[in-house]
Amino acid sequence: MSKINITPLADRVLVDPLPAETKTASGLFIPDSAQEKQLKGTVVAAGKGKKDEPLTVKVGDTVLYGQYAGSELKLDGNKYLMMREDDIMAII
């Protein structure tokens, strides 16, 4: 993975979403039209937090986020999500 040349401000984080599942647990392949958007990803960049609230997540954490969380951002041909730490529901 190439170095990301972006630094989020305040409590924002840049997340690399994981690809959609293409196969079920039992081994059946899921067609493209039926694949659901994955709601987890890896933090690739993080801000410093707010003045009184440091960030809980750090670079490299795998996180769960809401379905409509963040703004899509395209950098170096890859799609990322820029979101506030409040949009992250859990660290896996």
PDB file of N, CA and C in Angstrom:
ATOM      1  N   MET A   1       0.844  -1.182   0.000  1.00  0.00           N
ATOM      2  CA  MET A   1       0.000   0.000   0.000  1.00  0.00           C
ATOM      3  C   MET A   1       0.887   1.242   0.000  1.00  0.00           C
ATOM      4  N   SER A   2       0.545   2.198  -0.809  1.00  0.00           N
ATOM      5  CA  SER A   2       1.336   3.413  -0.900  1.00  0.00           C
ATOM      6  C   SER A   2       1.032   4.343   0.271  1.00  0.00           C
ATOM      7  N   LYS A   3       1.963   5.222   0.547  1.00  0.00           N
ATOM      8  CA  LYS A   3       1.798   6.188   1.630  1.00  0.00           C
ATOM      9  C   LYS A   3       0.729   7.197   1.239  1.00  0.00           C
ATOM     10  N   ILE A   4      -0.219   7.437   2.139  1.00  0.00           N
ATOM     11  CA  ILE A   4      -1.291   8.401   1.907  1.00  0.00           C
ATOM     12  C   ILE A   4      -0.740   9.794   2.198  1.00  0.00           C
ATOM     13  N   ASN A   5      -0.910  10.696   1.255  1.00  0.00           N
ATOM     14  CA  ASN A   5      -0.389  12.050   1.390  1.00  0.00           C
ATOM     15  C   ASN A   5      -1.514  13.002   1.780  1.00  0.00           C
ATOM     16  N   ILE A   6      -2.218  12.679   2.871  1.00  0.00           N
ATOM     17  CA  ILE A   6      -3.309  13.512   3.356  1.00  0.00           C
ATOM     18  C   ILE A   6      -3.353  13.389   4.876  1.00  0.00           C
ATOM     19  N   THR A   7      -3.605  14.501   5.542  1.00  0.00           N
ATOM     20  CA  THR A   7      -3.717  14.501   7.002  1.00  0.00           C
ATOM     21  C   THR A   7      -5.075  15.062   7.385  1.00  0.00           C
ATOM     22  N   PRO A   8      -5.962  14.224   7.918  1.00  0.00           N
ATOM     23  CA  PRO A   8      -7.267  14.715   8.366  1.00  0.00           C
ATOM     24  C   PRO A   8      -7.111  15.709   9.513  1.00  0.00           C
ATOM     25  N   LEU A   9      -8.050  16.646   9.619  1.00  0.00           N
ATOM     26  CA  LEU A   9      -8.015  17.635  10.679  1.00  0.00           C
ATOM     27  C   LEU A   9      -8.937  17.234  11.826  1.00  0.00           C
ATOM     28  N   ALA A  10      -8.623  17.719  13.018  1.00  0.00           N
ATOM     29  CA  ALA A  10      -9.438  17.544  14.230  1.00  0.00           C
ATOM     30  C   ALA A  10      -9.796  16.076  14.460  1.00  0.00           C
ATOM     31  N   ASP A  11     -11.103  15.768  14.522  1.00  0.00           N
ATOM     32  CA  ASP A  11     -11.536  14.403  14.871  1.00  0.00           C
ATOM     33  C   ASP A  11     -11.920  13.590  13.634  1.00  0.00           C
ATOM     34  N   ARG A  12     -11.364  13.920  12.495  1.00  0.00           N
ATOM     35  CA  ARG A  12     -11.690  13.180  11.273  1.00  0.00           C
ATOM     36  C   ARG A  12     -10.681  12.059  11.038  1.00  0.00           C
ATOM     37  N   VAL A  13     -11.162  10.975  10.417  1.00  0.00           N
ATOM     38  CA  VAL A  13     -10.303   9.848  10.077  1.00  0.00           C
ATOM     39  C   VAL A  13     -10.550   9.452   8.625  1.00  0.00           C
ATOM     40  N   LEU A  14      -9.535   8.911   7.987  1.00  0.00           N
ATOM     41  CA  LEU A  14      -9.635   8.415   6.626  1.00  0.00           C
ATOM     42  C   LEU A  14      -9.654   6.891   6.706  1.00  0.00           C
ATOM     43  N   VAL A  15     -10.721   6.284   6.156  1.00  0.00           N
ATOM     44  CA  VAL A  15     -10.924   4.843   6.255  1.00  0.00           C
ATOM     45  C   VAL A  15     -10.871   4.224   4.865  1.00  0.00           C
ATOM     46  N   ASP A  16     -10.143   3.126   4.756  1.00  0.00           N
ATOM     47  CA  ASP A  16     -10.104   2.329   3.528  1.00  0.00           C
ATOM     48  C   ASP A  16     -11.139   1.217   3.698  1.00  0.00           C
ATOM     49  N   PRO A  17     -12.313   1.317   3.016  1.00  0.00           N
ATOM     50  CA  PRO A  17     -13.358   0.315   3.198  1.00  0.00           C
ATOM     51  C   PRO A  17     -12.909  -1.058   2.692  1.00  0.00           C
ATOM     52  N   LEU A  18     -13.297  -2.107   3.413  1.00  0.00           N
ATOM     53  CA  LEU A  18     -12.992  -3.461   2.982  1.00  0.00           C
ATOM     54  C   LEU A  18     -13.892  -3.824   1.802  1.00  0.00           C
ATOM     55  N   PRO A  19     -13.429  -4.668   0.891  1.00  0.00           N
ATOM     56  CA  PRO A  19     -14.255  -5.041  -0.260  1.00  0.00           C
ATOM     57  C   PRO A  19     -15.474  -5.854   0.154  1.00  0.00           C
ATOM     58  N   ALA A  20     -16.505  -5.828  -0.672  1.00  0.00           N
ATOM     59  CA  ALA A  20     -17.743  -6.567  -0.388  1.00  0.00           C
ATOM     60  C   ALA A  20     -17.464  -8.068  -0.429  1.00  0.00           C
ATOM     61  N   GLU A  21     -18.222  -8.806   0.379  1.00  0.00           N
ATOM     62  CA  GLU A  21     -18.091 -10.261   0.420  1.00  0.00           C
ATOM     63  C   GLU A  21     -18.575 -10.836  -0.906  1.00  0.00           C
ATOM     64  N   THR A  22     -17.803 -11.742  -1.494  1.00  0.00           N
ATOM     65  CA  THR A  22     -18.181 -12.348  -2.766  1.00  0.00           C
ATOM     66  C   THR A  22     -18.616 -13.796  -2.603  1.00  0.00           C
ATOM     67  N   LYS A  23     -18.476 -14.318  -1.381  1.00  0.00           N
ATOM     68  CA  LYS A  23     -18.777 -15.714  -1.128  1.00  0.00           C
ATOM     69  C   LYS A  23     -19.424 -15.843   0.250  1.00  0.00           C
ATOM     70  N   THR A  24     -20.444 -16.694   0.370  1.00  0.00           N
ATOM     71  CA  THR A  24     -21.091 -16.925   1.663  1.00  0.00           C
ATOM     72  C   THR A  24     -20.247 -17.875   2.498  1.00  0.00           C
ATOM     73  N   ALA A  25     -20.599 -18.031   3.769  1.00  0.00           N
ATOM     74  CA  ALA A  25     -19.874 -18.934   4.658  1.00  0.00           C
ATOM     75  C   ALA A  25     -19.951 -20.379   4.172  1.00  0.00           C
ATOM     76  N   SER A  26     -21.032 -20.728   3.486  1.00  0.00           N
ATOM     77  CA  SER A  26     -21.189 -22.096   2.991  1.00  0.00           C
ATOM     78  C   SER A  26     -20.533 -22.314   1.630  1.00  0.00           C
ATOM     79  N   GLY A  27     -19.945 -21.267   1.034  1.00  0.00           N
ATOM     80  CA  GLY A  27     -19.203 -21.410  -0.202  1.00  0.00           C
ATOM     81  C   GLY A  27     -19.930 -20.977  -1.460  1.00  0.00           C
ATOM     82  N   LEU A  28     -21.133 -20.458  -1.335  1.00  0.00           N
ATOM     83  CA  LEU A  28     -21.876 -19.987  -2.501  1.00  0.00           C
ATOM     84  C   LEU A  28     -21.370 -18.611  -2.915  1.00  0.00           C
ATOM     85  N   PHE A  29     -21.255 -18.393  -4.220  1.00  0.00           N
ATOM     86  CA  PHE A  29     -20.811 -17.094  -4.717  1.00  0.00           C
ATOM     87  C   PHE A  29     -21.992 -16.137  -4.797  1.00  0.00           C
ATOM     88  N   ILE A  30     -21.763 -14.896  -4.388  1.00  0.00           N
ATOM     89  CA  ILE A  30     -22.797 -13.865  -4.392  1.00  0.00           C
ATOM     90  C   ILE A  30     -22.634 -13.043  -5.670  1.00  0.00           C
ATOM     91  N   PRO A  31     -23.691 -12.910  -6.493  1.00  0.00           N
ATOM     92  CA  PRO A  31     -23.562 -12.096  -7.710  1.00  0.00           C
ATOM     93  C   PRO A  31     -23.358 -10.614  -7.371  1.00  0.00           C
ATOM     94  N   ASP A  32     -22.750  -9.877  -8.290  1.00  0.00           N
ATOM     95  CA  ASP A  32     -22.461  -8.455  -8.066  1.00  0.00           C
ATOM     96  C   ASP A  32     -23.700  -7.656  -7.697  1.00  0.00           C
ATOM     97  N   SER A  33     -24.830  -7.986  -8.304  1.00  0.00           N
ATOM     98  CA  SER A  33     -26.056  -7.225  -8.055  1.00  0.00           C
ATOM     99  C   SER A  33     -26.607  -7.448  -6.647  1.00  0.00           C
ATOM    100  N   ALA A  34     -26.207  -8.522  -5.978  1.00  0.00           N
ATOM    101  CA  ALA A  34     -26.733  -8.830  -4.645  1.00  0.00           C
ATOM    102  C   ALA A  34     -25.733  -8.536  -3.526  1.00  0.00           C
ATOM    103  N   GLN A  35     -24.531  -8.097  -3.877  1.00  0.00           N
ATOM    104  CA  GLN A  35     -23.521  -7.826  -2.857  1.00  0.00           C
ATOM    105  C   GLN A  35     -23.877  -6.575  -2.078  1.00  0.00           C
ATOM    106  N   GLU A  36     -23.735  -6.653  -0.766  1.00  0.00           N
ATOM    107  CA  GLU A  36     -24.020  -5.507   0.097  1.00  0.00           C
ATOM    108  C   GLU A  36     -22.743  -4.741   0.379  1.00  0.00           C
ATOM    109  N   LYS A  37     -22.892  -3.453   0.568  1.00  0.00           N
ATOM    110  CA  LYS A  37     -21.765  -2.591   0.893  1.00  0.00           C
ATOM    111  C   LYS A  37     -21.203  -3.010   2.261  1.00  0.00           C
ATOM    112  N   GLN A  38     -19.909  -3.200   2.327  1.00  0.00           N
ATOM    113  CA  GLN A  38     -19.254  -3.581   3.571  1.00  0.00           C
ATOM    114  C   GLN A  38     -19.252  -2.396   4.532  1.00  0.00           C
ATOM    115  N   LEU A  39     -19.505  -2.624   5.794  1.00  0.00           N
ATOM    116  CA  LEU A  39     -19.560  -1.541   6.776  1.00  0.00           C
ATOM    117  C   LEU A  39     -18.367  -1.572   7.718  1.00  0.00           C
ATOM    118  N   LYS A  40     -17.256  -2.095   7.237  1.00  0.00           N
ATOM    119  CA  LYS A  40     -16.039  -2.053   8.028  1.00  0.00           C
ATOM    120  C   LYS A  40     -14.862  -1.711   7.143  1.00  0.00           C
ATOM    121  N   GLY A  41     -13.830  -1.195   7.764  1.00  0.00           N
ATOM    122  CA  GLY A  41     -12.662  -0.783   7.016  1.00  0.00           C
ATOM    123  C   GLY A  41     -11.481  -0.558   7.938  1.00  0.00           C
ATOM    124  N   THR A  42     -10.371  -0.146   7.352  1.00  0.00           N
ATOM    125  CA  THR A  42      -9.139   0.078   8.095  1.00  0.00           C
ATOM    126  C   THR A  42      -8.807   1.566   8.106  1.00  0.00           C
ATOM    127  N   VAL A  43      -8.451   2.078   9.265  1.00  0.00           N
ATOM    128  CA  VAL A  43      -8.063   3.483   9.400  1.00  0.00           C
ATOM    129  C   VAL A  43      -6.671   3.645   8.793  1.00  0.00           C
ATOM    130  N   VAL A  44      -6.543   4.541   7.801  1.00  0.00           N
ATOM    131  CA  VAL A  44      -5.251   4.769   7.144  1.00  0.00           C
ATOM    132  C   VAL A  44      -4.639   6.123   7.508  1.00  0.00           C
ATOM    133  N   ALA A  45      -5.443   7.034   8.039  1.00  0.00           N
ATOM    134  CA  ALA A  45      -4.938   8.331   8.499  1.00  0.00           C
ATOM    135  C   ALA A  45      -5.920   8.878   9.524  1.00  0.00           C
ATOM    136  N   ALA A  46      -5.397   9.609  10.493  1.00  0.00           N
ATOM    137  CA  ALA A  46      -6.255  10.162  11.543  1.00  0.00           C
ATOM    138  C   ALA A  46      -5.760  11.537  11.954  1.00  0.00           C
ATOM    139  N   GLY A  47      -6.709  12.391  12.349  1.00  0.00           N
ATOM    140  CA  GLY A  47      -6.359  13.718  12.848  1.00  0.00           C
ATOM    141  C   GLY A  47      -5.826  13.626  14.270  1.00  0.00           C
ATOM    142  N   LYS A  48      -5.610  14.767  14.886  1.00  0.00           N
ATOM    143  CA  LYS A  48      -5.069  14.800  16.246  1.00  0.00           C
ATOM    144  C   LYS A  48      -6.153  14.824  17.321  1.00  0.00           C
ATOM    145  N   GLY A  49      -7.412  14.961  16.919  1.00  0.00           N
ATOM    146  CA  GLY A  49      -8.497  15.036  17.884  1.00  0.00           C
ATOM    147  C   GLY A  49      -8.825  16.475  18.213  1.00  0.00           C
ATOM    148  N   LYS A  50      -9.872  16.648  19.021  1.00  0.00           N
ATOM    149  CA  LYS A  50     -10.258  17.987  19.460  1.00  0.00           C
ATOM    150  C   LYS A  50      -9.424  18.381  20.668  1.00  0.00           C
ATOM    151  N   LYS A  51      -9.521  19.635  21.056  1.00  0.00           N
ATOM    152  CA  LYS A  51      -8.701  20.165  22.139  1.00  0.00           C
ATOM    153  C   LYS A  51      -8.862  19.356  23.426  1.00  0.00           C
ATOM    154  N   ASP A  52     -10.090  19.049  23.810  1.00  0.00           N
ATOM    155  CA  ASP A  52     -10.339  18.331  25.052  1.00  0.00           C
ATOM    156  C   ASP A  52     -10.608  16.843  24.855  1.00  0.00           C
ATOM    157  N   GLU A  53     -10.642  16.369  23.608  1.00  0.00           N
ATOM    158  CA  GLU A  53     -10.975  14.972  23.321  1.00  0.00           C
ATOM    159  C   GLU A  53      -9.973  14.367  22.337  1.00  0.00           C
ATOM    160  N   PRO A  54      -8.988  13.619  22.829  1.00  0.00           N
ATOM    161  CA  PRO A  54      -8.080  12.950  21.887  1.00  0.00           C
ATOM    162  C   PRO A  54      -8.809  11.810  21.167  1.00  0.00           C
ATOM    163  N   LEU A  55      -8.305  11.412  20.014  1.00  0.00           N
ATOM    164  CA  LEU A  55      -8.930  10.334  19.247  1.00  0.00           C
ATOM    165  C   LEU A  55      -8.755   8.990  19.948  1.00  0.00           C
ATOM    166  N   THR A  56      -9.762   8.141  19.819  1.00  0.00           N
ATOM    167  CA  THR A  56      -9.714   6.789  20.361  1.00  0.00           C
ATOM    168  C   THR A  56      -9.097   5.839  19.348  1.00  0.00           C
ATOM    169  N   VAL A  57      -9.401   6.057  18.061  1.00  0.00           N
ATOM    170  CA  VAL A  57      -8.878   5.180  17.006  1.00  0.00           C
ATOM    171  C   VAL A  57      -7.488   5.635  16.583  1.00  0.00           C
ATOM    172  N   LYS A  58      -6.730   4.682  16.037  1.00  0.00           N
ATOM    173  CA  LYS A  58      -5.404   5.006  15.532  1.00  0.00           C
ATOM    174  C   LYS A  58      -5.208   4.328  14.180  1.00  0.00           C
ATOM    175  N   VAL A  59      -4.203   4.728  13.456  1.00  0.00           N
ATOM    176  CA  VAL A  59      -3.911   4.168  12.136  1.00  0.00           C
ATOM    177  C   VAL A  59      -3.688   2.661  12.277  1.00  0.00           C
ATOM    178  N   GLY A  60      -4.342   1.894  11.400  1.00  0.00           N
ATOM    179  CA  GLY A  60      -4.210   0.441  11.422  1.00  0.00           C
ATOM    180  C   GLY A  60      -5.382  -0.273  12.073  1.00  0.00           C
ATOM    181  N   ASP A  61      -6.226   0.454  12.816  1.00  0.00           N
ATOM    182  CA  ASP A  61      -7.398  -0.152  13.453  1.00  0.00           C
ATOM    183  C   ASP A  61      -8.428  -0.542  12.403  1.00  0.00           C
ATOM    184  N   THR A  62      -9.084  -1.689  12.619  1.00  0.00           N
ATOM    185  CA  THR A  62     -10.220  -2.085  11.789  1.00  0.00           C
ATOM    186  C   THR A  62     -11.466  -1.639  12.529  1.00  0.00           C
ATOM    187  N   VAL A  63     -12.338  -0.888  11.846  1.00  0.00           N
ATOM    188  CA  VAL A  63     -13.485  -0.268  12.503  1.00  0.00           C
ATOM    189  C   VAL A  63     -14.798  -0.612  11.798  1.00  0.00           C
ATOM    190  N   LEU A  64     -15.894  -0.521  12.555  1.00  0.00           N
ATOM    191  CA  LEU A  64     -17.245  -0.623  12.021  1.00  0.00           C
ATOM    192  C   LEU A  64     -17.825   0.777  11.987  1.00  0.00           C
ATOM    193  N   TYR A  65     -18.525   1.117  10.905  1.00  0.00           N
ATOM    194  CA  TYR A  65     -19.122   2.443  10.788  1.00  0.00           C
ATOM    195  C   TYR A  65     -20.529   2.314  10.226  1.00  0.00           C
ATOM    196  N   GLY A  66     -21.309   3.378  10.325  1.00  0.00           N
ATOM    197  CA  GLY A  66     -22.686   3.383   9.857  1.00  0.00           C
ATOM    198  C   GLY A  66     -22.791   3.330   8.343  1.00  0.00           C
ATOM    199  N   GLN A  67     -23.950   2.916   7.856  1.00  0.00           N
ATOM    200  CA  GLN A  67     -24.166   2.734   6.424  1.00  0.00           C
ATOM    201  C   GLN A  67     -23.974   4.021   5.631  1.00  0.00           C
ATOM    202  N   TYR A  68     -24.382   5.157   6.175  1.00  0.00           N
ATOM    203  CA  TYR A  68     -24.279   6.425   5.449  1.00  0.00           C
ATOM    204  C   TYR A  68     -23.189   7.322   6.020  1.00  0.00           C
ATOM    205  N   ALA A  69     -22.230   6.746   6.716  1.00  0.00           N
ATOM    206  CA  ALA A  69     -21.167   7.516   7.362  1.00  0.00           C
ATOM    207  C   ALA A  69     -20.129   7.969   6.340  1.00  0.00           C
ATOM    208  N   GLY A  70     -19.609   9.152   6.544  1.00  0.00           N
ATOM    209  CA  GLY A  70     -18.479   9.640   5.782  1.00  0.00           C
ATOM    210  C   GLY A  70     -18.785  10.143   4.383  1.00  0.00           C
ATOM    211  N   SER A  71     -17.767  10.739   3.814  1.00  0.00           N
ATOM    212  CA  SER A  71     -17.817  11.250   2.443  1.00  0.00           C
ATOM    213  C   SER A  71     -16.801  10.472   1.620  1.00  0.00           C
ATOM    214  N   GLU A  72     -17.225  10.032   0.440  1.00  0.00           N
ATOM    215  CA  GLU A  72     -16.325   9.279  -0.414  1.00  0.00           C
ATOM    216  C   GLU A  72     -15.264  10.192  -0.992  1.00  0.00           C
ATOM    217  N   LEU A  73     -14.041   9.690  -1.054  1.00  0.00           N
ATOM    218  CA  LEU A  73     -12.895  10.455  -1.504  1.00  0.00           C
ATOM    219  C   LEU A  73     -12.031   9.543  -2.361  1.00  0.00           C
ATOM    220  N   LYS A  74     -11.574  10.017  -3.509  1.00  0.00           N
ATOM    221  CA  LYS A  74     -10.747   9.209  -4.385  1.00  0.00           C
ATOM    222  C   LYS A  74      -9.330   9.774  -4.393  1.00  0.00           C
ATOM    223  N   LEU A  75      -8.359   8.963  -3.973  1.00  0.00           N
ATOM    224  CA  LEU A  75      -6.953   9.352  -3.926  1.00  0.00           C
ATOM    225  C   LEU A  75      -6.121   8.285  -4.609  1.00  0.00           C
ATOM    226  N   ASP A  76      -5.275   8.669  -5.545  1.00  0.00           N
ATOM    227  CA  ASP A  76      -4.383   7.742  -6.243  1.00  0.00           C
ATOM    228  C   ASP A  76      -5.129   6.538  -6.817  1.00  0.00           C
ATOM    229  N   GLY A  77      -6.358   6.744  -7.286  1.00  0.00           N
ATOM    230  CA  GLY A  77      -7.131   5.668  -7.893  1.00  0.00           C
ATOM    231  C   GLY A  77      -7.863   4.761  -6.914  1.00  0.00           C
ATOM    232  N   ASN A  78      -7.724   5.006  -5.605  1.00  0.00           N
ATOM    233  CA  ASN A  78      -8.407   4.208  -4.590  1.00  0.00           C
ATOM    234  C   ASN A  78      -9.521   5.017  -3.949  1.00  0.00           C
ATOM    235  N   LYS A  79     -10.596   4.332  -3.546  1.00  0.00           N
ATOM    236  CA  LYS A  79     -11.702   5.012  -2.870  1.00  0.00           C
ATOM    237  C   LYS A  79     -11.538   4.894  -1.361  1.00  0.00           C
ATOM    238  N   TYR A  80     -11.701   6.021  -0.671  1.00  0.00           N
ATOM    239  CA  TYR A  80     -11.614   6.084   0.784  1.00  0.00           C
ATOM    240  C   TYR A  80     -12.851   6.786   1.312  1.00  0.00           C
ATOM    241  N   LEU A  81     -13.063   6.693   2.616  1.00  0.00           N
ATOM    242  CA  LEU A  81     -14.137   7.423   3.276  1.00  0.00           C
ATOM    243  C   LEU A  81     -13.517   8.348   4.317  1.00  0.00           C
ATOM    244  N   MET A  82     -13.877   9.615   4.263  1.00  0.00           N
ATOM    245  CA  MET A  82     -13.453  10.582   5.271  1.00  0.00           C
ATOM    246  C   MET A  82     -14.641  10.769   6.201  1.00  0.00           C
ATOM    247  N   MET A  83     -14.450  10.498   7.504  1.00  0.00           N
ATOM    248  CA  MET A  83     -15.555  10.599   8.451  1.00  0.00           C
ATOM    249  C   MET A  83     -15.065  11.104   9.796  1.00  0.00           C
ATOM    250  N   ARG A  84     -16.017  11.571  10.585  1.00  0.00           N
ATOM    251  CA  ARG A  84     -15.707  11.975  11.950  1.00  0.00           C
ATOM    252  C   ARG A  84     -15.612  10.730  12.826  1.00  0.00           C
ATOM    253  N   GLU A  85     -14.872  10.829  13.904  1.00  0.00           N
ATOM    254  CA  GLU A  85     -14.747   9.690  14.811  1.00  0.00           C
ATOM    255  C   GLU A  85     -16.108   9.296  15.383  1.00  0.00           C
ATOM    256  N   ASP A  86     -17.029  10.241  15.506  1.00  0.00           N
ATOM    257  CA  ASP A  86     -18.379   9.948  16.024  1.00  0.00           C
ATOM    258  C   ASP A  86     -19.135   8.971  15.125  1.00  0.00           C
ATOM    259  N   ASP A  87     -18.806   8.918  13.822  1.00  0.00           N
ATOM    260  CA  ASP A  87     -19.460   8.004  12.893  1.00  0.00           C
ATOM    261  C   ASP A  87     -18.995   6.561  13.054  1.00  0.00           C
ATOM    262  N   ILE A  88     -17.892   6.355  13.757  1.00  0.00           N
ATOM    263  CA  ILE A  88     -17.358   5.013  13.973  1.00  0.00           C
ATOM    264  C   ILE A  88     -18.066   4.406  15.185  1.00  0.00           C
ATOM    265  N   MET A  89     -18.594   3.193  14.989  1.00  0.00           N
ATOM    266  CA  MET A  89     -19.354   2.542  16.050  1.00  0.00           C
ATOM    267  C   MET A  89     -18.500   1.630  16.935  1.00  0.00           C
ATOM    268  N   ALA A  90     -17.467   0.996  16.366  1.00  0.00           N
ATOM    269  CA  ALA A  90     -16.659   0.050  17.149  1.00  0.00           C
ATOM    270  C   ALA A  90     -15.309  -0.171  16.491  1.00  0.00           C
ATOM    271  N   ILE A  91     -14.362  -0.573  17.317  1.00  0.00           N
ATOM    272  CA  ILE A  91     -13.052  -1.023  16.837  1.00  0.00           C
ATOM    273  C   ILE A  91     -13.053  -2.537  16.956  1.00  0.00           C
ATOM    274  N   ILE A  92     -12.701  -3.222  15.871  1.00  0.00           N
ATOM    275  CA  ILE A  92     -12.712  -4.690  15.872  1.00  0.00           C
ATOM    276  C   ILE A  92     -11.328  -5.192  16.250  1.00  0.00           C
TER     277      ILE A  92
END
